[in-house]
Short mmCIF file of C-alpha atoms and ligand atoms in Angstrom, two decimals:
data_model
loop_
_atom_site.label_atom_id
_atom_site.label_comp_id
_atom_site.label_asym_id
_atom_site.label_seq_id
_atom_site.Cartn_x
_atom_site.Cartn_y
_atom_site.Cartn_z
CA UNK U 88 122.71 92.37 93.61
CA UNK U 89 118.75 92.27 94.73
CA UNK U 90 118.25 90.63 98.25
CA UNK U 91 115.19 87.99 97.12
CA UNK U 92 114.33 86.28 99.71
CA UNK U 93 111.16 83.83 100.70
CA UNK U 94 110.01 83.50 103.89
CA UNK U 95 108.52 79.32 104.21
CA UNK U 96 106.94 77.56 107.79
CA UNK U 97 103.58 76.52 109.31
CA UNK U 98 100.94 79.05 109.98
CA UNK U 99 102.02 81.28 112.83
CA UNK U 100 106.00 80.27 112.92
CA UNK U 101 106.77 83.91 112.39
CA UNK U 102 106.71 84.65 108.93
CA UNK U 103 105.53 87.68 108.70
CA UNK U 104 106.94 89.09 112.19
CA UNK U 105 110.67 88.63 110.58
CA UNK U 106 109.21 89.69 107.38
CA UNK U 107 108.75 92.78 108.36
CA UNK U 108 111.90 93.45 110.66
CA UNK U 109 114.19 91.82 107.55
CA UNK U 110 112.39 94.55 105.56
CA UNK U 111 112.50 97.49 107.45
CA UNK U 112 116.70 96.28 108.08
CA UNK U 113 117.71 95.74 104.36
CA UNK U 114 114.99 98.56 103.15
CA UNK U 115 112.85 96.46 100.70
CA UNK U 116 109.31 95.46 101.13
CA UNK U 117 107.16 92.95 102.59
CA UNK U 118 105.27 91.01 99.57
CA UNK U 119 102.43 89.04 101.20
CA UNK U 120 99.74 87.85 99.73
CA UNK U 121 97.57 87.05 103.01
CA UNK U 122 97.93 90.36 103.47
CA UNK U 123 97.15 91.58 99.90
CA UNK U 124 94.18 89.10 100.00
CA UNK U 125 92.81 90.41 103.34
CA UNK U 126 92.82 93.99 101.98
CA UNK U 127 91.06 93.04 99.80
CA UNK U 128 88.18 91.21 101.68
CA UNK U 129 88.60 94.09 103.77
CA UNK U 130 87.50 96.60 99.95
CA UNK U 131 84.87 94.17 99.26
CA UNK U 132 86.53 93.51 95.92
CA UNK U 133 84.88 90.07 94.06
CA UNK U 134 88.19 88.40 94.71
CA UNK U 135 88.66 89.99 98.17
CA UNK U 136 85.18 87.90 98.80
CA UNK U 137 86.08 84.76 96.99
CA UNK U 138 89.37 84.85 98.85
CA UNK U 139 87.66 85.58 102.74
CA UNK U 140 85.43 82.36 101.61
CA UNK U 141 88.49 80.20 101.57
CA UNK U 142 90.61 81.83 104.38
CA UNK U 143 88.30 82.20 106.67
CA UNK U 144 87.89 78.17 106.30
CA UNK U 145 91.90 77.49 106.41
CA UNK U 146 91.46 76.34 102.32
CA UNK U 147 94.46 77.80 99.81
CA UNK U 148 93.19 79.60 96.87
CA UNK U 149 94.06 78.34 93.73
CA UNK U 150 97.45 78.68 91.93
CA UNK U 151 96.95 80.34 88.64
CA UNK U 152 95.40 83.26 90.68
CA UNK U 153 98.26 83.61 93.05
CA UNK U 154 100.85 83.60 90.64
CA UNK U 155 98.91 86.55 88.58
CA UNK U 156 98.05 88.46 91.94
CA UNK U 157 102.31 88.00 92.67
CA UNK U 158 103.79 88.58 88.78
CA UNK U 159 101.94 91.59 89.36
CA UNK U 160 103.20 92.62 92.37
CA UNK U 161 106.65 92.02 91.39
CA UNK U 162 106.43 94.14 88.86
CA UNK U 163 106.04 96.90 90.27
CA UNK U 164 109.09 99.20 90.80
CA UNK U 165 110.16 98.83 94.32
CA UNK U 166 110.31 95.00 93.76
CA UNK U 167 113.49 95.69 91.45
CA UNK U 168 115.97 95.77 94.49
CA UNK U 169 114.57 92.88 96.31
CA UNK U 170 111.58 91.64 98.12
CA UNK U 171 110.61 89.43 100.89
CA UNK U 172 107.50 87.11 99.45
CA UNK U 173 105.85 86.52 103.15
CA UNK U 174 103.14 83.29 102.34
CA UNK U 175 104.08 82.32 98.84
CA UNK U 176 104.88 79.81 97.55
CA UNK U 177 102.70 77.80 99.39
CA UNK U 178 102.50 74.87 96.46
CA UNK U 179 105.09 73.32 94.36
CA UNK U 180 103.65 74.83 91.36
CA UNK U 181 103.50 78.18 92.77
CA UNK U 182 107.11 77.47 93.11
CA UNK U 183 107.91 76.79 89.59
CA UNK U 184 106.45 79.65 88.29
CA UNK U 185 108.07 81.84 90.94
CA UNK U 186 111.63 80.39 89.61
CA UNK U 187 110.19 81.47 85.92
CA UNK U 188 109.59 84.50 87.05
CA UNK U 189 113.06 85.45 89.21
CA UNK U 190 114.52 84.48 85.86
CA UNK U 191 117.59 83.11 87.43
CA UNK U 192 117.79 85.69 90.36
CA UNK U 193 119.06 83.93 93.23
CA UNK U 194 116.26 83.21 96.18
CA UNK U 195 117.61 82.94 99.32
CA UNK U 196 114.77 80.50 101.20
CA UNK U 197 114.43 80.49 104.63
CA UNK U 198 112.26 77.58 106.67
CA UNK U 199 111.27 78.84 110.02
CA UNK U 200 110.46 75.67 111.99
CA UNK U 201 108.36 75.35 115.18
CA UNK U 202 106.84 72.57 116.59
CA UNK U 203 102.96 71.92 115.92
CA UNK U 204 101.63 72.67 119.63
CA UNK U 205 103.47 75.61 119.76
CA UNK U 206 101.95 77.09 116.26
CA UNK U 207 99.02 75.95 117.26
CA UNK U 208 99.01 77.83 120.97
CA UNK U 209 100.24 80.71 118.61
CA UNK U 210 97.36 80.67 116.47
CA UNK U 211 95.16 80.86 119.28
CA UNK U 212 96.67 84.20 120.54
CA UNK U 213 97.51 85.64 117.69
CA UNK U 214 96.12 89.60 118.11
CA UNK U 215 96.93 92.16 114.82
CA UNK U 216 96.59 95.78 114.04
CA UNK U 217 93.34 96.18 111.77
CA UNK U 218 95.02 98.97 110.66
CA UNK U 219 98.29 98.35 109.38
CA UNK U 220 98.33 94.14 110.04
CA UNK U 221 101.26 94.32 112.67
CA UNK U 222 101.41 91.51 113.95
CA UNK U 223 101.43 91.56 118.29
CA UNK U 224 104.78 90.75 119.61
CA UNK U 225 105.30 89.36 123.25
CA UNK U 226 105.01 92.00 125.72
CA UNK U 227 102.70 94.09 123.46
CA UNK U 228 99.29 95.53 125.09
CA UNK U 229 96.58 93.54 124.59
CA UNK U 230 94.29 96.06 122.46
CA UNK U 231 97.16 98.46 120.99
CA UNK U 232 99.00 98.05 118.23
CA UNK U 233 102.77 99.12 118.80
CA UNK U 234 103.89 100.31 115.55
CA UNK U 235 100.89 102.80 114.51
CA UNK U 236 98.70 103.42 117.51
CA UNK U 237 95.75 100.85 115.67
CA UNK U 238 93.89 98.50 117.33
CA UNK U 239 94.24 94.87 117.76
CA UNK U 240 92.27 92.00 117.15
CA UNK U 241 92.51 88.52 115.85
CA UNK U 242 92.32 87.15 112.07
CA UNK U 243 88.84 85.01 111.39
CA UNK U 244 91.24 81.82 110.78
CA UNK U 245 92.50 81.90 114.47
CA UNK U 246 89.43 81.68 115.80
CA UNK U 247 87.90 77.84 115.22
CA UNK U 248 90.04 75.41 116.55
CA UNK U 249 88.23 72.95 113.91
CA UNK U 250 90.03 75.51 110.86
CA UNK U 251 93.16 76.04 112.95
CA UNK U 252 94.16 72.34 113.09
CA UNK U 253 92.87 72.33 109.23
CA UNK U 254 95.43 74.76 108.22
CA UNK U 255 97.97 72.95 109.64
CA UNK U 256 96.54 69.53 107.83
CA UNK U 257 96.82 71.53 104.88
CA UNK U 258 100.47 73.01 105.47
CA UNK U 259 101.44 69.56 105.55
CA UNK U 260 99.44 68.20 102.68
CA UNK U 261 100.39 71.29 99.77
CA UNK U 262 103.29 73.22 101.13
CA UNK U 263 105.67 70.97 103.04
CA UNK U 264 107.04 69.64 99.89
CA UNK U 265 108.60 73.17 99.12
CA UNK U 266 111.14 71.76 101.61
CA UNK U 267 112.38 69.16 99.22
CA UNK U 268 111.66 70.97 96.49
CA UNK U 269 113.89 74.07 97.88
CA UNK U 270 116.46 71.73 99.84
CA UNK U 271 119.08 71.35 97.63
CA UNK U 272 119.69 74.76 97.10
CA UNK U 273 122.81 76.63 98.83
CA UNK U 274 120.72 79.80 99.65
CA UNK U 275 118.09 77.31 101.78
CA UNK U 276 118.09 77.72 105.51
CA UNK U 277 115.90 76.60 107.72
CA UNK U 278 115.36 78.48 111.36
CA UNK U 279 114.34 77.66 115.16
CA UNK U 280 111.34 79.03 114.75
CA UNK U 281 110.64 78.42 118.33
CA UNK U 282 112.51 80.45 120.07
CA UNK U 283 111.95 84.76 120.61
CA UNK U 284 111.56 86.36 117.77
CA UNK U 285 114.76 88.46 118.61
CA UNK U 286 116.53 85.52 118.82
CA UNK U 287 115.12 84.71 115.85
CA UNK U 288 115.68 87.82 113.85
CA UNK U 289 118.92 87.42 114.73
CA UNK U 290 120.10 83.97 113.55
CA UNK U 291 118.42 84.99 110.00
CA UNK U 292 120.22 87.86 109.86
CA UNK U 293 123.18 86.11 110.84
CA UNK U 294 122.52 83.70 107.35
CA UNK U 295 121.34 85.66 105.73
CA UNK U 296 124.92 87.81 106.24
CA UNK U 297 127.03 84.49 105.73
CA UNK U 298 126.04 83.54 102.26
CA UNK U 299 128.75 84.68 100.78
CA UNK U 300 127.00 85.55 97.61
CA UNK U 301 124.01 87.68 98.96
CA UNK U 302 124.70 91.42 99.57
CA UNK U 303 123.67 93.03 102.89
CA UNK U 304 122.97 96.38 103.99
CA UNK U 305 125.70 96.15 107.27
CA UNK U 306 128.46 94.58 105.05
CA UNK U 307 128.23 97.60 102.70
P1 LIG T 695 98.62 83.95 105.17
O1 LIG T 695 98.41 85.27 106.13
O2 LIG T 695 100.48 83.87 104.95
O3 LIG T 695 98.14 82.78 106.97
O4 LIG T 695 97.35 83.85 104.56
C1 LIG T 695 96.19 83.49 105.08
C2 LIG T 695 95.34 82.72 104.21
O5 LIG T 695 94.97 83.67 102.29
C3 LIG T 695 95.51 81.19 103.97
O6 LIG T 695 94.84 80.42 104.53
C4 LIG T 695 95.18 81.75 102.08
O7 LIG T 695 93.66 80.80 102.45
C5 LIG T 695 95.50 82.13 101.55
N1 LIG T 695 97.06 82.44 101.51
C6 LIG T 695 97.82 83.05 101.25
N2 LIG T 695 98.75 82.89 100.52
C7 LIG T 695 98.31 82.01 99.47
C8 LIG T 695 98.99 81.48 98.83
N3 LIG T 695 99.81 81.84 97.97
N4 LIG T 695 98.65 80.63 97.76
C9 LIG T 695 97.47 80.14 98.31
N5 LIG T 695 96.73 80.71 99.31
C10 LIG T 695 96.83 81.66 99.98
#
């Protein structure tokens, strides 16, 4: 059965970092709506320019637009064997629509819990690769991506203190209700995301493997 994972958690909780690791380990694609929008912004498309204006202010794009983007992406052949969603759903209507899209396939829902003070610190110091969108991890140099050798830079929406705080407020208002939406499911897991990335990755792999109905490569 395909492994379909949803990564929940506030900005800078480590969703992207963990999604990449898990995607590589399980050989399924990581689908990051933030990366899709940033790429569109770099390409200068109409969607990209509109998205950039909203992203730079820490606002969300509309549900209908995001749902259409994800629907199209999940329909591609590489997602047929499973996927990791990073940044979607971000609202309850998006989650309801995702349930309709997967048509009963189980979703493993992972929440990365991190205190606000730590999130603000991470946003302030986060560096990302301009070429491959990797997120720099503790121990990396400040300049060079350890995955592809590209140049590390900052995210526009990480630069302004008010935008950083606003994103946490938007998360609390729009995305935190997702925890109640998913909490009752047997495939919902909350993980301490304040640990070092390696520890979070270990916890995450163990929780996924422990879910009896979810096959993993290590168990096969
Ligand atoms: P992220 O890289 O996940 O932090 O997303 C960066 C920005 O992209 C967010 O602050 C939003 O402006 C936008 N965005 C990403 N995913 C979504 C989504 N599912 N719904 C609405 N806006 C989104």
